[in-house]
Amino acid sequence: MTIESALVDGTGLIGTSAALALREKGVTVYLSDIDGRAVRLARELGAGREWAGEEADVAVIAVPPHLVGERLAELQKQGAARTYTDVASVKADPIADAERLGCDLTSYVPGHPLAGRERSGPAAARAELFQGRPWALCPGLRTDAEALRRARELVTLCGATAVTVGAAEHDSAVALVSHAPHLVASAMAASLQGGDDVALSLAGQGLRDVTRIAAGDPLLWQRILSGNAVAVAGVLDRIAADLAVAASALRSGDPAGVTDLLWRGVAGHGRIPGTPGCRDPAGSTGR
Amino acid sequence: MTIESALVDGTGLIGTSAALALREKGVTVYLSDIDGRAVRLARELGAGREWAGEEADVAVIAVPPHLVGERLAELQKQGAARTYTDVASVKADPIADAERLGCDLTSYVPGHPLAGRERSGPAAARAELFQGRPWALCPGLRTDAEALRRARELVTLCGATAVTVGAAEHDSAVALVSHAPHLVASAMAASLQGGDDVALSLAGQGLRDVTRIAAGDPLLWQRILSGNAVAVAGVLDRIAADLAVAASALRSGDPAGVTDLLWRGVAGHGRIPGTPGCRDPAGSTGR
């Protein structure tokens, strides 16, 4: 193991969860955040000690996507770590910011753990948040091999599985598997505002599952979606069209129009790793 | 307790689960199904014994919605039970069928447990399937008080909570909280067919939850949706419009259009009983 110390910059849900996971593996963790209360709470939860300028093996920048470039530039100026990574849900924009701000791109490995909760902040953090989850790493042409090796080690220490993918490919992938699903859940949940209390009292587990992620922080999600706007819009347009066609088929008493969507849904669901219908894409072992 | 015996007609997922729950409470359960293998499997799972024409206190008709009226007429002709109920996800159509076929409506209490699984058939049945779930009962003007009392007792024996509601109100409620969510999950899942393997390997728990129910049996769901077509279409149209507006806002770089949907999603999600934002509609105790 070459990661003996880590700086977690941004002690929200993701940063504090990573800090807790690293602490469990015996890594020395330094914590920093512009919000002093968030650092104190993370420290009290056992996530590490307050950062006082020590150089760490790796710095995990766990701030909203639009602030990643700026924090990377600042931390590199301070010589905070040997390797830098971030956890933002979009990758092309933060990388462009880093280039524009003249960051050293050899020591920076853009990253994104596919894990989260509907609640945010350090109090919601869990050491096991990343257990068994995919964690995208998007090294560029200039990324140093040693930096990539260290980023992979970080992912392993957090219990996740590294998936190496180009930044543009990452952003188009998460538009499909994460960002569009969030807005789909939001739209389904928003329609519940029009329901009466008896209707809501009939809610079962299906509705709860479909809408669970709609409880996420709107301001954070607005930033994520804005950073991946065109790709997300493309997915949403297809889904909106499918739903409009289904509505029209139902109205005109044409069952085939609905049955087609139901069957395509079964097939698409079967492509998720770990579901019965899945052929194990990308070598996943399934669950 | 006045229910000492029950006939479960249709030993699929719902029927066999009810049979198992009733067996655990010491009720004598008779099983029947047009598919002899389904009855044998249910019997081997301990769900009861094969029906040989005995009169039961209550008959649970657990067949697809379009067959409920026909089975009710047949069972009443045979004098199968003192009280009859069904478990179909739509209520207006089966009730209309029952009237048309000249069924005795005094002994029939239309019902619908809000519970299910993505898998179907007796092998997927579980005694605890209904535990803590709502179970709609839709008595009509002619329903006998004693029949309603017995139907409520059945719901309680299965561990569910009875919600009494008119048939039309029920159908419009489940369009919102069950049927539209199914097609929304299907449309999201269907879009995954276009994703490459790397994209799918980045799937997290959020996507799994949003699409879980899309794995349900398309033929069963086509029947359910056809029986509640206009109400479901209305909900789908609103959701499709919300998604199209969000896509357009994302394309034109207008974050407010997306943020509005995200906030409405948070508010709508908070109306589901048991979520942190919920004011406990209809006296639910929440979970």
Coordinates of N, CA and C in Angstrom, one line a residue, chain A residues 83-274:
Chain A
T83 N -0.9 13.1 -5.6 CA -1.9 12.8 -6.6 C -3.2 13.5 -6.2
Y84 N -4.0 13.9 -7.2 CA -5.3 14.6 -6.9 C -6.4 13.8 -7.7
T85 N -7.5 13.7 -7.1 CA -8.7 13.2 -7.8 C -9.9 14.0 -7.3
D86 N -11.0 13.8 -8.0 CA -12.3 14.5 -7.5 C -13.4 13.5 -7.6
V87 N -14.6 13.9 -7.2 CA -15.7 12.9 -7.2 C -16.9 13.5 -7.9
A88 N -16.7 14.5 -8.7 CA -17.9 15.2 -9.4 C -18.6 14.2 -10.4
S89 N -19.9 14.4 -10.5 CA -20.7 13.5 -11.3 C -20.6 13.8 -12.8
V90 N -19.9 14.9 -13.1 CA -19.6 15.2 -14.5 C -18.1 15.4 -14.6
K91 N -17.6 15.1 -15.8 CA -16.1 15.1 -15.9 C -15.6 16.1 -16.9
A92 N -16.2 16.3 -18.1 CA -15.7 17.2 -19.1 C -15.5 18.6 -18.6
D93 N -16.5 19.2 -17.9 CA -16.4 20.6 -17.5 C -15.3 20.8 -16.4
P94 N -15.2 20.0 -15.4 CA -14.1 20.2 -14.4 C -12.8 20.0 -15.0
I95 N -12.6 19.1 -16.0 CA -11.3 18.9 -16.7 C -11.0 20.2 -17.5
A96 N -12.0 20.7 -18.2 CA -11.8 22.0 -18.9 C -11.4 23.1 -18.0
D97 N -12.1 23.2 -16.9 CA -11.8 24.2 -15.9 C -10.3 24.1 -15.4
A98 N -9.9 22.9 -15.1 CA -8.5 22.6 -14.6 C -7.5 23.1 -15.7
E99 N -7.8 22.8 -17.0 CA -6.9 23.2 -18.0 C -6.8 24.7 -18.1
R100 N -8.0 25.3 -18.1 CA -8.1 26.8 -18.2 C -7.3 27.5 -17.1
L101 N -7.4 26.9 -15.9 CA -6.7 27.5 -14.7 C -5.2 27.1 -14.6
G102 N -4.7 26.4 -15.6 CA -3.3 26.0 -15.7 C -2.9 25.0 -14.6
C103 N -3.8 24.1 -14.2 CA -3.5 23.0 -13.3 C -2.5 22.0 -13.9
D104 N -1.8 21.4 -13.0 CA -0.9 20.3 -13.5 C -1.7 19.0 -13.7
L105 N -1.9 18.7 -15.0 CA -2.8 17.6 -15.3 C -2.1 16.2 -15.2
T106 N -0.8 16.2 -15.0 CA -0.1 14.9 -14.8 C -0.5 14.2 -13.5
S107 N -0.8 15.0 -12.5 CA -1.0 14.5 -11.1 C -2.5 14.4 -10.8
Y108 N -3.4 14.7 -11.8 CA -4.8 14.8 -11.6 C -5.5 13.7 -12.3
V109 N -6.2 12.8 -11.6 CA -7.0 11.7 -12.1 C -8.5 12.0 -11.9
P110 N -9.3 12.6 -12.8 CA -10.7 12.8 -12.6 C -11.4 11.5 -12.2
G111 N -12.3 11.6 -11.2 CA -13.0 10.4 -10.7 C -14.4 10.7 -10.5
H112 N -15.2 9.6 -10.3 CA -16.6 9.7 -10.0 C -17.2 8.4 -9.4
P113 N -17.3 8.4 -8.1 CA -18.0 7.1 -7.5 C -19.5 7.1 -7.8
L114 N -20.0 6.0 -8.3 CA -21.4 5.9 -8.5 C -22.1 5.5 -7.3
A115 N -22.2 6.4 -6.3 CA -22.8 6.0 -5.0 C -23.4 7.3 -4.5
G116 N -24.3 7.2 -3.6 CA -24.9 8.4 -3.0 C -26.1 8.1 -2.1
R117 N -26.7 9.1 -1.5 CA -27.9 8.9 -0.7 C -28.8 10.1 -1.0
E118 N -30.1 10.0 -0.6 CA -31.0 11.1 -0.8 C -30.6 12.2 0.2
R119 N -30.0 11.9 1.3 CA -29.6 12.9 2.3 C -28.2 13.4 2.0
S120 N -27.8 14.6 2.3 CA -26.5 15.1 2.1 C -25.9 15.5 3.4
G121 N -24.6 16.0 3.3 CA -23.9 16.4 4.5 C -23.2 15.3 5.2
P122 N -22.2 15.7 6.1 CA -21.4 14.7 6.8 C -22.2 13.7 7.7
A123 N -23.3 14.2 8.3 CA -24.0 13.3 9.2 C -24.6 12.1 8.5
A124 N -24.8 12.2 7.1 CA -25.4 11.1 6.4 C -24.3 10.2 5.9
A125 N -23.0 10.5 6.1 CA -21.9 9.7 5.6 C -21.9 8.3 6.2
R126 N -21.4 7.3 5.4 CA -21.2 5.9 5.8 C -19.9 5.4 5.2
A127 N -19.1 4.7 6.0 CA -17.9 4.1 5.5 C -18.2 3.1 4.4
E128 N -19.3 2.4 4.4 CA -19.6 1.4 3.4 C -20.4 1.9 2.2
L129 N -20.4 3.3 2.0 CA -21.2 3.8 0.9 C -20.8 3.3 -0.5
F130 N -19.5 3.1 -0.6 CA -18.9 2.7 -1.9 C -18.8 1.2 -2.2
Q131 N -19.0 0.5 -1.1 CA -18.9 -1.0 -1.2 C -19.5 -1.6 -2.4
G132 N -18.7 -2.2 -3.2 CA -19.2 -3.0 -4.4 C -19.8 -2.1 -5.5
R133 N -19.6 -0.8 -5.4 CA -20.1 0.2 -6.4 C -19.1 0.5 -7.4
P134 N -19.5 0.8 -8.7 CA -18.5 1.3 -9.6 C -18.0 2.7 -9.3
W135 N -16.7 2.9 -9.6 CA -16.1 4.2 -9.4 C -15.3 4.6 -10.7
A136 N -15.8 5.5 -11.4 CA -15.2 5.8 -12.7 C -13.9 6.6 -12.5
L137 N -12.9 6.3 -13.3 CA -11.7 7.1 -13.3 C -11.5 7.5 -14.8
C138 N -11.2 8.8 -15.0 CA -11.1 9.3 -16.4 C -9.7 9.9 -16.7
P139 N -8.7 9.1 -16.7 CA -7.3 9.7 -16.9 C -7.3 10.3 -18.3
G140 N -6.5 11.4 -18.5 CA -6.3 12.0 -19.8 C -5.0 11.6 -20.4
L141 N -4.7 12.1 -21.5 CA -3.4 11.8 -22.2 C -2.2 12.1 -21.4
R142 N -2.3 13.2 -20.6 CA -1.1 13.6 -19.8 C -1.1 13.0 -18.4
T143 N -2.1 12.2 -18.0 CA -2.1 11.7 -16.7 C -0.9 10.8 -16.5
D144 N -0.2 11.0 -15.4 CA 1.0 10.2 -15.0 C 0.5 8.7 -14.6
A145 N 1.3 7.7 -15.0 CA 0.9 6.3 -14.7 C 0.8 6.1 -13.1
E146 N 1.8 6.7 -12.4 CA 1.8 6.6 -11.0 C 0.6 7.2 -10.3
A147 N 0.1 8.3 -10.9 CA -1.1 9.0 -10.3 C -2.3 8.1 -10.5
L148 N -2.4 7.5 -11.7 CA -3.5 6.6 -12.0 C -3.5 5.4 -11.1
R149 N -2.2 4.8 -10.9 CA -2.1 3.7 -10.0 C -2.6 4.0 -8.6
R150 N -2.2 5.3 -8.1 CA -2.6 5.7 -6.8 C -4.2 5.9 -6.7
A151 N -4.7 6.5 -7.8 CA -6.2 6.7 -7.8 C -6.9 5.3 -7.7
R152 N -6.4 4.3 -8.4 CA -7.0 3.0 -8.4 C -6.9 2.4 -7.0
E153 N -5.8 2.7 -6.3 CA -5.6 2.2 -5.0 C -6.7 2.8 -4.0
L154 N -6.9 4.1 -4.2 CA -7.9 4.8 -3.4 C -9.3 4.2 -3.6
V155 N -9.6 3.9 -4.8 CA -10.9 3.3 -5.1 C -11.0 1.9 -4.4
T156 N -10.0 1.1 -4.5 CA -10.0 -0.2 -3.9 C -10.1 0.0 -2.3
L157 N -9.4 0.9 -1.8 CA -9.4 1.1 -0.3 C -10.9 1.5 0.1
C158 N -11.6 2.2 -0.8 CA -13.0 2.5 -0.4 C -14.0 1.4 -0.7
G159 N -13.4 0.3 -1.2 CA -14.3 -0.9 -1.4 C -15.0 -0.9 -2.7
A160 N -14.7 0.0 -3.6 CA -15.4 0.2 -4.9 C -14.6 -0.5 -6.0
T161 N -15.2 -0.6 -7.2 CA -14.6 -1.2 -8.4 C -14.3 -0.1 -9.4
A162 N -13.0 0.1 -9.7 CA -12.6 1.1 -10.7 C -13.0 0.7 -12.1
V163 N -13.6 1.7 -12.8 CA -14.0 1.6 -14.2 C -13.3 2.7 -15.0
T164 N -12.3 2.4 -15.8 CA -11.6 3.4 -16.5 C -12.3 3.7 -17.8
V165 N -12.5 5.0 -18.0 CA -13.4 5.4 -19.2 C -13.0 6.9 -19.5
G166 N -13.1 7.2 -20.8 CA -12.8 8.6 -21.2 C -13.9 9.5 -20.7
A167 N -13.4 10.8 -20.5 CA -14.3 11.8 -19.8 C -15.6 12.0 -20.6
A168 N -15.5 12.1 -22.0 CA -16.7 12.3 -22.8 C -17.6 11.1 -22.7
E169 N -17.0 9.9 -22.8 CA -17.8 8.7 -22.7 C -18.5 8.6 -21.3
H170 N -17.7 9.0 -20.3 CA -18.3 9.0 -18.9 C -19.5 9.8 -18.9
D171 N -19.4 11.1 -19.4 CA -20.5 12.0 -19.3 C -21.8 11.5 -20.0
S172 N -21.5 10.9 -21.2 CA -22.7 10.4 -21.9 C -23.3 9.2 -21.2
A173 N -22.4 8.4 -20.6 CA -22.9 7.2 -19.9 C -23.7 7.6 -18.7
V174 N -23.2 8.6 -17.9 CA -24.0 8.9 -16.6 C -25.3 9.7 -17.0
A175 N -25.3 10.4 -18.1 CA -26.5 11.0 -18.6 C -27.6 9.9 -18.6
L176 N -27.2 8.7 -19.1 CA -28.2 7.6 -19.3 C -28.5 6.9 -18.0
V177 N -27.4 6.6 -17.2 CA -27.7 5.7 -16.0 C -27.8 6.4 -14.7
S178 N -27.6 7.8 -14.7 CA -27.7 8.5 -13.4 C -28.5 9.8 -13.5
H179 N -28.1 10.6 -14.5 CA -28.7 12.0 -14.5 C -30.2 12.0 -15.1
A180 N -30.4 11.3 -16.2 CA -31.8 11.2 -16.7 C -32.7 10.5 -15.7
P181 N -32.2 9.3 -15.1 CA -33.1 8.7 -14.1 C -33.5 9.6 -13.0
H182 N -32.6 10.5 -12.6 CA -32.9 11.5 -11.5 C -34.1 12.3 -11.9
L183 N -34.1 12.9 -13.1 CA -35.2 13.7 -13.6 C -36.5 12.9 -13.8
V184 N -36.3 11.7 -14.3 CA -37.5 10.8 -14.4 C -38.2 10.6 -13.1
A185 N -37.3 10.3 -12.1 CA -37.9 10.2 -10.7 C -38.5 11.5 -10.2
S186 N -37.9 12.6 -10.6 CA -38.5 13.9 -10.2 C -39.8 14.1 -10.8
A187 N -39.9 13.8 -12.1 CA -41.2 14.0 -12.8 C -42.3 13.1 -12.3
M188 N -42.0 11.9 -12.0 CA -43.0 11.0 -11.4 C -43.4 11.5 -10.1
A189 N -42.4 11.9 -9.2 CA -42.7 12.4 -7.9 C -43.5 13.7 -8.0
A190 N -43.2 14.6 -8.9 CA -43.9 15.9 -9.0 C -45.3 15.6 -9.3
S191 N -45.7 14.6 -10.1 CA -47.1 14.3 -10.4 C -47.9 14.0 -9.2
L192 N -47.2 13.5 -8.1 CA -47.9 13.1 -6.9 C -48.5 14.4 -6.2
Q193 N -48.0 15.5 -6.5 CA -48.5 16.7 -5.9 C -50.0 16.9 -6.2
G194 N -50.4 16.4 -7.3 CA -51.8 16.5 -7.7 C -52.8 15.4 -7.1
G195 N -52.2 14.5 -6.4 CA -53.0 13.4 -5.9 C -53.6 13.7 -4.5
D196 N -54.8 13.1 -4.3 CA -55.4 13.4 -2.9 C -54.8 12.4 -1.9
D197 N -55.2 12.6 -0.6 CA -54.6 11.8 0.4 C -54.9 10.3 0.3
V198 N -56.1 10.0 -0.1 CA -56.5 8.6 -0.2 C -55.6 7.9 -1.3
A199 N -55.3 8.6 -2.4 CA -54.5 8.1 -3.5 C -53.1 7.8 -2.9
L200 N -52.5 8.8 -2.1 CA -51.2 8.6 -1.6 C -51.2 7.5 -0.6
S201 N -52.3 7.3 0.1 CA -52.3 6.2 1.2 C -52.2 4.8 0.5
L202 N -52.5 4.8 -0.8 CA -52.4 3.5 -1.5 C -51.0 3.3 -2.1
A203 N -50.0 4.2 -1.8 CA -48.7 4.0 -2.4 C -48.0 2.7 -1.9
G204 N -47.4 2.0 -2.8 CA -46.7 0.8 -2.4 C -45.2 0.9 -2.6
Q205 N -44.5 -0.2 -2.5 CA -43.1 -0.2 -2.6 C -42.6 0.3 -4.0
G206 N -43.3 -0.1 -5.0 CA -42.9 0.3 -6.4 C -42.8 1.8 -6.5
L207 N -43.8 2.5 -6.1 CA -43.8 4.0 -6.2 C -42.6 4.5 -5.4
R208 N -42.4 4.0 -4.2 CA -41.3 4.4 -3.3 C -40.0 4.2 -4.0
D209 N -39.8 3.1 -4.7 CA -38.5 2.9 -5.4 C -38.3 3.8 -6.6
V210 N -39.4 3.9 -7.4 CA -39.3 4.8 -8.6 C -38.9 6.2 -8.2
T211 N -39.4 6.7 -7.1 CA -39.3 8.1 -6.7 C -38.2 8.4 -5.7
R212 N -37.5 7.4 -5.1 CA -36.6 7.6 -4.0 C -35.6 8.7 -4.3
I213 N -34.9 8.6 -5.4 CA -33.8 9.6 -5.6 C -34.3 11.0 -5.9
A214 N -35.6 11.2 -6.1 CA -36.2 12.5 -6.3 C -36.1 13.4 -5.1
A215 N -35.8 12.7 -3.9 CA -35.6 13.5 -2.7 C -34.3 14.2 -2.6
G216 N -33.4 14.0 -3.6 CA -32.0 14.6 -3.5 C -32.1 16.1 -3.6
D217 N -31.0 16.7 -3.2 CA -30.8 18.2 -3.1 C -30.9 18.8 -4.5
P218 N -32.0 19.6 -4.7 CA -32.2 20.3 -6.0 C -31.1 21.2 -6.5
L219 N -30.4 21.9 -5.6 CA -29.4 22.8 -6.0 C -28.2 22.0 -6.5
L220 N -27.8 21.0 -5.8 CA -26.7 20.1 -6.2 C -27.0 19.5 -7.6
W221 N -28.2 19.0 -7.7 CA -28.6 18.3 -9.0 C -28.7 19.3 -10.1
Q222 N -29.2 20.5 -9.8 CA -29.3 21.5 -10.9 C -27.9 21.7 -11.5
R223 N -26.8 21.8 -10.6 CA -25.5 22.0 -11.1 C -25.0 20.8 -11.9
I224 N -25.3 19.6 -11.3 CA -24.8 18.4 -12.1 C -25.5 18.3 -13.5
L225 N -26.8 18.6 -13.5 CA -27.5 18.5 -14.8 C -27.0 19.5 -15.8
S226 N -26.8 20.7 -15.3 CA -26.3 21.8 -16.1 C -25.0 21.5 -16.7
G227 N -24.2 20.7 -16.0 CA -22.8 20.3 -16.5 C -22.9 19.2 -17.5
N228 N -24.0 18.6 -17.8 CA -24.2 17.5 -18.7 C -25.4 17.7 -19.5
A229 N -25.8 18.9 -19.8 CA -27.1 19.3 -20.3 C -27.5 18.6 -21.6
V230 N -26.7 18.6 -22.6 CA -27.1 18.2 -23.9 C -27.3 16.6 -23.9
A231 N -26.4 15.9 -23.2 CA -26.5 14.5 -23.2 C -27.8 14.1 -22.4
V232 N -28.1 14.7 -21.3 CA -29.2 14.4 -20.5 C -30.5 14.7 -21.3
A233 N -30.5 15.9 -22.0 CA -31.7 16.3 -22.8 C -32.0 15.2 -23.8
G234 N -31.0 14.6 -24.4 CA -31.2 13.6 -25.5 C -31.9 12.4 -24.9
V235 N -31.5 12.0 -23.7 CA -32.2 10.8 -23.1 C -33.6 11.1 -22.7
L236 N -33.8 12.3 -22.1 CA -35.1 12.7 -21.6 C -36.1 12.8 -22.8
D237 N -35.6 13.3 -23.9 CA -36.5 13.5 -25.1 C -37.0 12.1 -25.6
R238 N -36.2 11.1 -25.6 CA -36.6 9.8 -26.0 C -37.6 9.2 -25.0
I239 N -37.4 9.4 -23.7 CA -38.3 8.9 -22.7 C -39.7 9.6 -22.7
A240 N -39.6 10.9 -22.9 CA -40.9 11.7 -23.0 C -41.7 11.2 -24.2
A241 N -41.0 11.0 -25.3 CA -41.6 10.5 -26.5 C -42.3 9.1 -26.3
D242 N -41.6 8.2 -25.6 CA -42.1 6.9 -25.3 C -43.4 7.0 -24.5
L243 N -43.3 7.9 -23.5 CA -44.5 8.0 -22.6 C -45.7 8.7 -23.3
A244 N -45.4 9.6 -24.2 CA -46.5 10.3 -25.0 C -47.1 9.2 -25.9
V245 N -46.3 8.4 -26.5 CA -46.8 7.4 -27.4 C -47.7 6.4 -26.6
A246 N -47.2 6.0 -25.4 CA -48.0 5.0 -24.6 C -49.3 5.6 -24.2
A247 N -49.3 6.9 -23.8 CA -50.5 7.6 -23.4 C -51.5 7.6 -24.6
S248 N -51.0 7.9 -25.7 CA -51.9 8.0 -26.9 C -52.4 6.6 -27.3
A249 N -51.6 5.5 -27.1 CA -52.0 4.2 -27.4 C -53.1 3.7 -26.4
L250 N -52.9 4.1 -25.1 CA -53.9 3.8 -24.1 C -55.3 4.5 -24.4
R251 N -55.2 5.7 -24.8 CA -56.4 6.5 -25.1 C -57.2 5.9 -26.3
S252 N -56.4 5.4 -27.3 CA -57.1 4.9 -28.5 C -57.3 3.4 -28.4
G253 N -57.1 2.8 -27.2 CA -57.5 1.4 -27.0 C -56.6 0.5 -27.9
D254 N -55.3 0.9 -28.1 CA -54.4 0.1 -28.9 C -53.3 -0.5 -27.9
P255 N -53.6 -1.8 -27.4 CA -52.7 -2.4 -26.4 C -51.3 -2.6 -26.9
A256 N -51.2 -2.8 -28.3 CA -49.8 -3.1 -28.8 C -48.8 -2.0 -28.5
G257 N -49.3 -0.7 -28.6 CA -48.4 0.4 -28.4 C -47.8 0.4 -27.0
V258 N -48.6 -0.1 -26.0 CA -48.2 -0.2 -24.6 C -47.3 -1.4 -24.4
T259 N -47.7 -2.5 -25.0 CA -47.0 -3.8 -24.8 C -45.6 -3.7 -25.3
D260 N -45.4 -3.0 -26.4 CA -44.1 -2.8 -27.0 C -43.2 -2.1 -25.9
L261 N -43.7 -1.0 -25.3 CA -42.8 -0.3 -24.3 C -42.6 -1.2 -23.1
L262 N -43.6 -2.0 -22.7 CA -43.4 -2.9 -21.5 C -42.3 -3.9 -21.9
W263 N -42.3 -4.5 -23.1 CA -41.3 -5.5 -23.4 C -39.9 -4.8 -23.6
R264 N -39.8 -3.6 -24.1 CA -38.5 -3.0 -24.2 C -38.0 -2.6 -22.8
G265 N -38.9 -2.3 -21.9 CA -38.5 -2.1 -20.5 C -37.9 -3.3 -19.9
V266 N -38.5 -4.5 -20.1 CA -38.0 -5.7 -19.6 C -36.6 -5.9 -20.1
A267 N -36.4 -5.7 -21.5 CA -35.1 -5.9 -22.1 C -34.1 -5.0 -21.6
G268 N -34.4 -3.7 -21.5 CA -33.5 -2.7 -21.0 C -33.1 -2.9 -19.6
H269 N -34.1 -3.3 -18.7 CA -33.8 -3.6 -17.3 C -32.8 -4.8 -17.2
G270 N -33.0 -5.7 -18.1 CA -32.1 -6.9 -18.1 C -30.6 -6.6 -18.5
R271 N -30.4 -5.3 -19.0 CA -29.0 -5.0 -19.3 C -28.2 -4.4 -18.1
I272 N -28.9 -4.2 -17.0 CA -28.2 -3.7 -15.8 C -27.5 -4.9 -15.1
P273 N -26.2 -4.7 -14.9 CA -25.4 -5.8 -14.3 C -26.1 -6.3 -13.0
G274 N -26.1 -7.6 -12.9 CA -26.7 -8.2 -11.7 C -28.2 -8.6 -11.8

